[in-house]
Coordinates of C-alpha atoms and ligand atoms in Angstrom, one line a residue:
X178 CA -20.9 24.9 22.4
X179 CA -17.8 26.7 23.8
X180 CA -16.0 28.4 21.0
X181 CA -12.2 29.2 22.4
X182 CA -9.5 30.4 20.7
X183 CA -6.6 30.4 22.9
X184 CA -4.3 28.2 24.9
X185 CA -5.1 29.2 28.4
X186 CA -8.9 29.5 28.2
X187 CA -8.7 26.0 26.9
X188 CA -6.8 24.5 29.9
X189 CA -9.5 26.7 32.4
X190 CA -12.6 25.3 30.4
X191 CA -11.6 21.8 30.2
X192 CA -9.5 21.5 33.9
X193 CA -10.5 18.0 35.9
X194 CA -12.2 16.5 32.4
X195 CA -10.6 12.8 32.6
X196 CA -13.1 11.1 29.6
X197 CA -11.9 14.1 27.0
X198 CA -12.6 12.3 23.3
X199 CA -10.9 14.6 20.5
X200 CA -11.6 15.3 17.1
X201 CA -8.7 16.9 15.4
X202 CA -9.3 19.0 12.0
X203 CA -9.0 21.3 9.3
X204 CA -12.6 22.5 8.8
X205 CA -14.4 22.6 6.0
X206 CA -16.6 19.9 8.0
X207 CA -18.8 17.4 5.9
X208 CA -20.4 14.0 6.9
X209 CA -16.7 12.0 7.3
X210 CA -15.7 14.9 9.9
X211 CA -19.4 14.2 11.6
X212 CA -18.7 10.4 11.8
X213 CA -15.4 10.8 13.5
X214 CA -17.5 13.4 16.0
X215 CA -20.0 10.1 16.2
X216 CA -18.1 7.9 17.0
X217 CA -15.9 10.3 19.7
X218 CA -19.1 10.4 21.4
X219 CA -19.3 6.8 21.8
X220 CA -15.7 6.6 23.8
X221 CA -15.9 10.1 25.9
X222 CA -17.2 12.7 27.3
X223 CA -17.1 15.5 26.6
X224 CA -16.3 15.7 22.4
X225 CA -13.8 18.4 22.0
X226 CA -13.4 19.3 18.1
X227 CA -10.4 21.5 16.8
X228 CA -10.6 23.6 13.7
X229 CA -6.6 24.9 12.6
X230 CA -5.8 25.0 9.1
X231 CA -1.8 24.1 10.1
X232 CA 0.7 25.8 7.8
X233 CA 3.5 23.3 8.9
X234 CA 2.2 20.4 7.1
X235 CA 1.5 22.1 3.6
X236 CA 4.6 22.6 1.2
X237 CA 5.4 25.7 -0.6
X238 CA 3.9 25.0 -3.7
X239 CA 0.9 23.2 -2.0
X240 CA -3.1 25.0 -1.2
X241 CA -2.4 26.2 2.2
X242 CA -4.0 29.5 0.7
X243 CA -6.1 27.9 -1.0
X244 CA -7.5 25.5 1.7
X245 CA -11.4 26.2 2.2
X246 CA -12.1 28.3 5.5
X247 CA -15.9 28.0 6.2
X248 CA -16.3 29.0 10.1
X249 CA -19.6 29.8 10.5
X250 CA -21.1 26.5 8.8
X251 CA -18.3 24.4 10.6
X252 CA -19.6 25.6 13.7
X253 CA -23.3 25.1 13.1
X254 CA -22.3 21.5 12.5
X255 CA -20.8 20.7 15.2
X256 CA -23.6 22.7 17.4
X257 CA -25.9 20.0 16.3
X258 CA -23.7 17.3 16.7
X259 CA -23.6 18.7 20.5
X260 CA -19.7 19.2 20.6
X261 CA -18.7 20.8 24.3
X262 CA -16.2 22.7 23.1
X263 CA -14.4 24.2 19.9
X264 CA -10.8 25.0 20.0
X265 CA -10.1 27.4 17.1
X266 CA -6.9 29.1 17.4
X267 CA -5.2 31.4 15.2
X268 CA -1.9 31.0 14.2
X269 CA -0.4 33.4 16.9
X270 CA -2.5 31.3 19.5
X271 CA -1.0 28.1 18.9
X272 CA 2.5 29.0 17.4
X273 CA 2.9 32.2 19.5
X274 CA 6.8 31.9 18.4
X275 CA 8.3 30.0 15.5
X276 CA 7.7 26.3 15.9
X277 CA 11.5 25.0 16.4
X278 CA 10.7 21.7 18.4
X279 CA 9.3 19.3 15.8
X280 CA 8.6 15.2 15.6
X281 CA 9.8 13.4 13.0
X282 CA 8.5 10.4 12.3
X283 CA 10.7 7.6 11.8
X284 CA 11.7 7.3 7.9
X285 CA 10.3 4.2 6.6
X286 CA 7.1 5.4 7.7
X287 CA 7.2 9.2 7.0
X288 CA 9.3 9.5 4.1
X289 CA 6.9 6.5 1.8
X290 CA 4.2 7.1 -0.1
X291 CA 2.7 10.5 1.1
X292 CA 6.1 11.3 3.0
X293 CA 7.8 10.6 -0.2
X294 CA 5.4 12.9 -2.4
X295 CA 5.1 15.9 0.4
X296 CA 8.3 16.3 2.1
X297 CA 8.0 17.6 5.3
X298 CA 3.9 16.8 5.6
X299 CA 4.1 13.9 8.1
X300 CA 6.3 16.1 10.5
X301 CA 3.6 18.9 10.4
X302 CA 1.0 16.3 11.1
X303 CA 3.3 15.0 14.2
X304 CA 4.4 18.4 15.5
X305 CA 0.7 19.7 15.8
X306 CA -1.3 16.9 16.7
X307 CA 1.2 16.8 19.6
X308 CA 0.6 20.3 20.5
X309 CA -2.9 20.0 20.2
X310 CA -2.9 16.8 22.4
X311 CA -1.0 18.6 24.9
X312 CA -3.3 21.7 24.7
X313 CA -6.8 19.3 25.4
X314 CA -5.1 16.5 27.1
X315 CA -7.8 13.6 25.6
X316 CA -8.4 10.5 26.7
X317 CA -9.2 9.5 22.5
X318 CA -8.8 10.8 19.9
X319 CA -10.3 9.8 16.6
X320 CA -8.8 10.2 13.4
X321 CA -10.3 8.9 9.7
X322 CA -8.8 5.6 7.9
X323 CA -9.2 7.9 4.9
X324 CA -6.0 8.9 5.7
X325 CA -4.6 5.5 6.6
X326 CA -0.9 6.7 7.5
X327 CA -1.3 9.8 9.1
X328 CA -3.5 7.4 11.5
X329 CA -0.7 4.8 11.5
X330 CA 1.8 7.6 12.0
X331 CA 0.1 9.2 15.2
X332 CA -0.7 6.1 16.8
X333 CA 2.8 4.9 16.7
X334 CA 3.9 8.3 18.1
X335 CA 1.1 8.0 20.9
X336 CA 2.6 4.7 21.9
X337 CA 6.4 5.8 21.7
X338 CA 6.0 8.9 23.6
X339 CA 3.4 6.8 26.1
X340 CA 1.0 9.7 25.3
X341 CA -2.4 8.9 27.6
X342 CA -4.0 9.2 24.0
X343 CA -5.8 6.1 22.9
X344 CA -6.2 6.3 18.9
X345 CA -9.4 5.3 17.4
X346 CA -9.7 4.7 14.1
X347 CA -13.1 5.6 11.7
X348 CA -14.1 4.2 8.6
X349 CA -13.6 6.1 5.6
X350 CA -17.3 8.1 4.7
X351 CA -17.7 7.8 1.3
X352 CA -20.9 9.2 -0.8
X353 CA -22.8 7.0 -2.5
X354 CA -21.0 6.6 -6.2
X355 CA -17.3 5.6 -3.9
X356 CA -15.5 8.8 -3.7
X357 CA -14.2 9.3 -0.3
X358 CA -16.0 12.5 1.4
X359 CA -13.0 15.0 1.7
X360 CA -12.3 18.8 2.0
X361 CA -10.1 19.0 -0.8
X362 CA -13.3 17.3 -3.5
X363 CA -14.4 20.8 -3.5
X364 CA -12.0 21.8 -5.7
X365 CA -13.4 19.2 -8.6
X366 CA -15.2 21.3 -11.1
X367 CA -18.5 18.8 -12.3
X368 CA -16.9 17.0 -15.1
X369 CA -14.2 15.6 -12.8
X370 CA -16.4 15.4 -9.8
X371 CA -18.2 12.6 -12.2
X372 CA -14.7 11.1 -12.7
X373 CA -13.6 11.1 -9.5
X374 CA -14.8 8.0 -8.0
X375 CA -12.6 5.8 -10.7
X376 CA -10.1 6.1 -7.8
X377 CA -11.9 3.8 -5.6
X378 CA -12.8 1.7 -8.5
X379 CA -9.5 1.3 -9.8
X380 CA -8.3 0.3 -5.9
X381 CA -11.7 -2.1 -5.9
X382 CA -10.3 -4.0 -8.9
X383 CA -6.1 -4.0 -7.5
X384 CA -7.6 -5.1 -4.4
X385 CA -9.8 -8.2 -5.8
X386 CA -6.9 -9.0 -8.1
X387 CA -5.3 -9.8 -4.6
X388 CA -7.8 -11.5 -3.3
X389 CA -8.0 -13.9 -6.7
X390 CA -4.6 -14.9 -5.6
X391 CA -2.8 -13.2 -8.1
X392 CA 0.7 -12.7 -6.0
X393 CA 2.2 -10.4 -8.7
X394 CA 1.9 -7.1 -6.7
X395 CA 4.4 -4.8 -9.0
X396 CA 2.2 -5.9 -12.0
X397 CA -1.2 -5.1 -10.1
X398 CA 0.4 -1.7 -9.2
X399 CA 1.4 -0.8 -12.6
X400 CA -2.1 -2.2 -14.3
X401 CA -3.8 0.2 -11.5
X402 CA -1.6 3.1 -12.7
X403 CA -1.9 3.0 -16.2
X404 CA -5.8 2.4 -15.8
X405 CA -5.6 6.1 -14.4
X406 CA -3.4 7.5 -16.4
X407 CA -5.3 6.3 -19.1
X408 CA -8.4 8.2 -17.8
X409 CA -6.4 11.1 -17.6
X410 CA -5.2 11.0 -14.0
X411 CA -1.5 11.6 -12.7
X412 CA -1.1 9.0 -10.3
X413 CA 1.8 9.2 -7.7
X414 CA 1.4 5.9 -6.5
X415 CA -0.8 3.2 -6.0
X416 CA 0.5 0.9 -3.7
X417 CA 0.5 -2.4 -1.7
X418 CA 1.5 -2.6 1.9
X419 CA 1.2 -4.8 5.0
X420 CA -1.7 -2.9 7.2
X421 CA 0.6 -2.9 10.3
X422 CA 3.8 -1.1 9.0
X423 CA 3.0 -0.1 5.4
X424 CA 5.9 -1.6 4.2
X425 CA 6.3 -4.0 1.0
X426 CA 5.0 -7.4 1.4
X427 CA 6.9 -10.2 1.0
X428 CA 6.9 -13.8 -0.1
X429 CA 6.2 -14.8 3.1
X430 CA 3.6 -12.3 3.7
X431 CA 1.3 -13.3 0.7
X432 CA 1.6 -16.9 1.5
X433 CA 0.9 -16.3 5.1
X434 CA -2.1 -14.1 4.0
X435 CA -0.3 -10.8 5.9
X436 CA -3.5 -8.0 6.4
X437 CA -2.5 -5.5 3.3
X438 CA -3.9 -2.5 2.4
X439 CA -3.7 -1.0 -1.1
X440 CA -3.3 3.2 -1.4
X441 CA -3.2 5.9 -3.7
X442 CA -2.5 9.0 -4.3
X443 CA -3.2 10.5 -7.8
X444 CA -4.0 14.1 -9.2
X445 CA -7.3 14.8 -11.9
X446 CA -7.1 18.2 -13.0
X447 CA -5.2 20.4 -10.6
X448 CA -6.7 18.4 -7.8
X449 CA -5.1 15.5 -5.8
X450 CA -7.0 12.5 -4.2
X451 CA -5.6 10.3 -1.7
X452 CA -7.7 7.1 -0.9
X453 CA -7.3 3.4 0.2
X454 CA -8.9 0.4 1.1
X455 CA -8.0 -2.8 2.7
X456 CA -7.7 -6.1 1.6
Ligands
PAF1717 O1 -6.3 15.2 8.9 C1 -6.3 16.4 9.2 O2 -7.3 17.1 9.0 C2 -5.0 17.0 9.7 O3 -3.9 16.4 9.1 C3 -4.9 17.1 11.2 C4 -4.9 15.7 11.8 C5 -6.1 17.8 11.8 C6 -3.6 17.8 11.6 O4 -3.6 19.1 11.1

């Protein structure tokens, strides 16, 4: 595996490459990041990864310090996953100057649920999956359904700016007691570790409440909330939304059986979870 860190050498390794699938990330690699690298595999050739831990989409009061770094183990795993190539800037590789130009994604879809909790964190996303579709030029790209609006978000901004990017979407990896596999689960000490999964649960039982026909989605919402809160959670939201917009059903919707998806965002301990699951 190719390990490049800037810009240029990029461009010069991956010149006349017309099949490029991408896997865009943070590091901190476990088994969901290897299923999105799977699954690349599946619609290119060759699987370029990206590790850049991207200050533009953290807040100021939010773990951009704090974010695990692991390098060396990230890039064992993806040597065995037989990656071609590792882009791996620094900060002065890929914002050389201060990043002026930014996308904003539309507001009903970047300023709701995660827009609405982290100001500012869907523009990030926008401004350097952009720049890092620019720098590798893929054919796919692959981004996790654990992170259902971020993928919403990019694939509408691949369409409206007629990127040559085709989104994929992967499943959400989650271990075996529910708990979505991400970088951030880490930060759980044991006791909340064991706790943790009551997210998915709690989503599990909003989600079959829907599916029982029960049409009173604010009540769900609020049941789901306190359920958390009564386990000693702080729950942003927990939400239901049509899958193709991720706006508010209504009447119509639920009587015309409209694809939802129910997500949430909640903090246990100093840690916050984001996870969803659709209907
Ligand atoms: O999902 C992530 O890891 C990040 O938001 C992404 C897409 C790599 C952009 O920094």
């Amino acid at each position: 595996m190719k390990i490049i860190f800037s810009i240029e050498e990029l461009r010069d390794q991956l010149r006349g490459q017309l099949r490029t699938a991408f896997v865009p990330t943070m590091g901190n690699l476990h088994e969901g990041h290897l299923s999105l690298i799977r699954l690349a595999k599946k619609h290119g050739d060759p699987v370029v990864a990206s590790i850049f831990v991207n200050r533009l989409q953290f807040g100021p009061n939010e773990d951009f310090d704090k974010y695990p770094r692991t390098l060396q183990a990230d890039i064992d795993k993806l040597e065995k996953e037989g990656v071609y190539v590792l882009f791996a800037p620094t900060e002065k590789d890929l914002y050389p100057e201060p990043q002026e130009y930014r996308v904003n994604p539309p507001d009903d879809l970047g300023n709701t649920l995660e827009g609405e909790f982290r100001p500012g964190f869907f523009t990030g996303v926008t401004t350097v999956v952009l720049k890092l579709f620019s720098c590798v030029q893929p054919k796919v790209a692959v981004f996790g359904k654990k992170d259902y609006q971020q993928l919403m978000i990019i694939r509408n901004m691949s369409k409206q700016f007629a990127l040559p990017t085709e989104i994929i979407a992967a499943e959400t990896w989650r271990a075996e007691d529910g708990l979505a596999l991400s970088s951030r689960n880490s930060f759980l000490s044991a006791s909340e570790r064991a706790e943790a999964p009551a997210l998915y649960q709690v989503l599990n039982e909003a989600a079959q409440e829907v599916r029982n026909g029960n049409t009173n989605l604010i009540e769900i919402e609020k049941r789901a909330m306190e359920k958390l809160a009564q386990r000693h959670w702080n729950p942003d939201y927990i939400s239901i939304r049509r899958r193709a917009d991720l706006q508010s059903p209504n009447a119509t919707d639920l009587q015309q059986h409209t694809e939802l998806v129910v997500l949430a965002a909640a903090k246990i301990g100093g840690t916050r979870l984001i996870d969803n699951l659709e209907i």
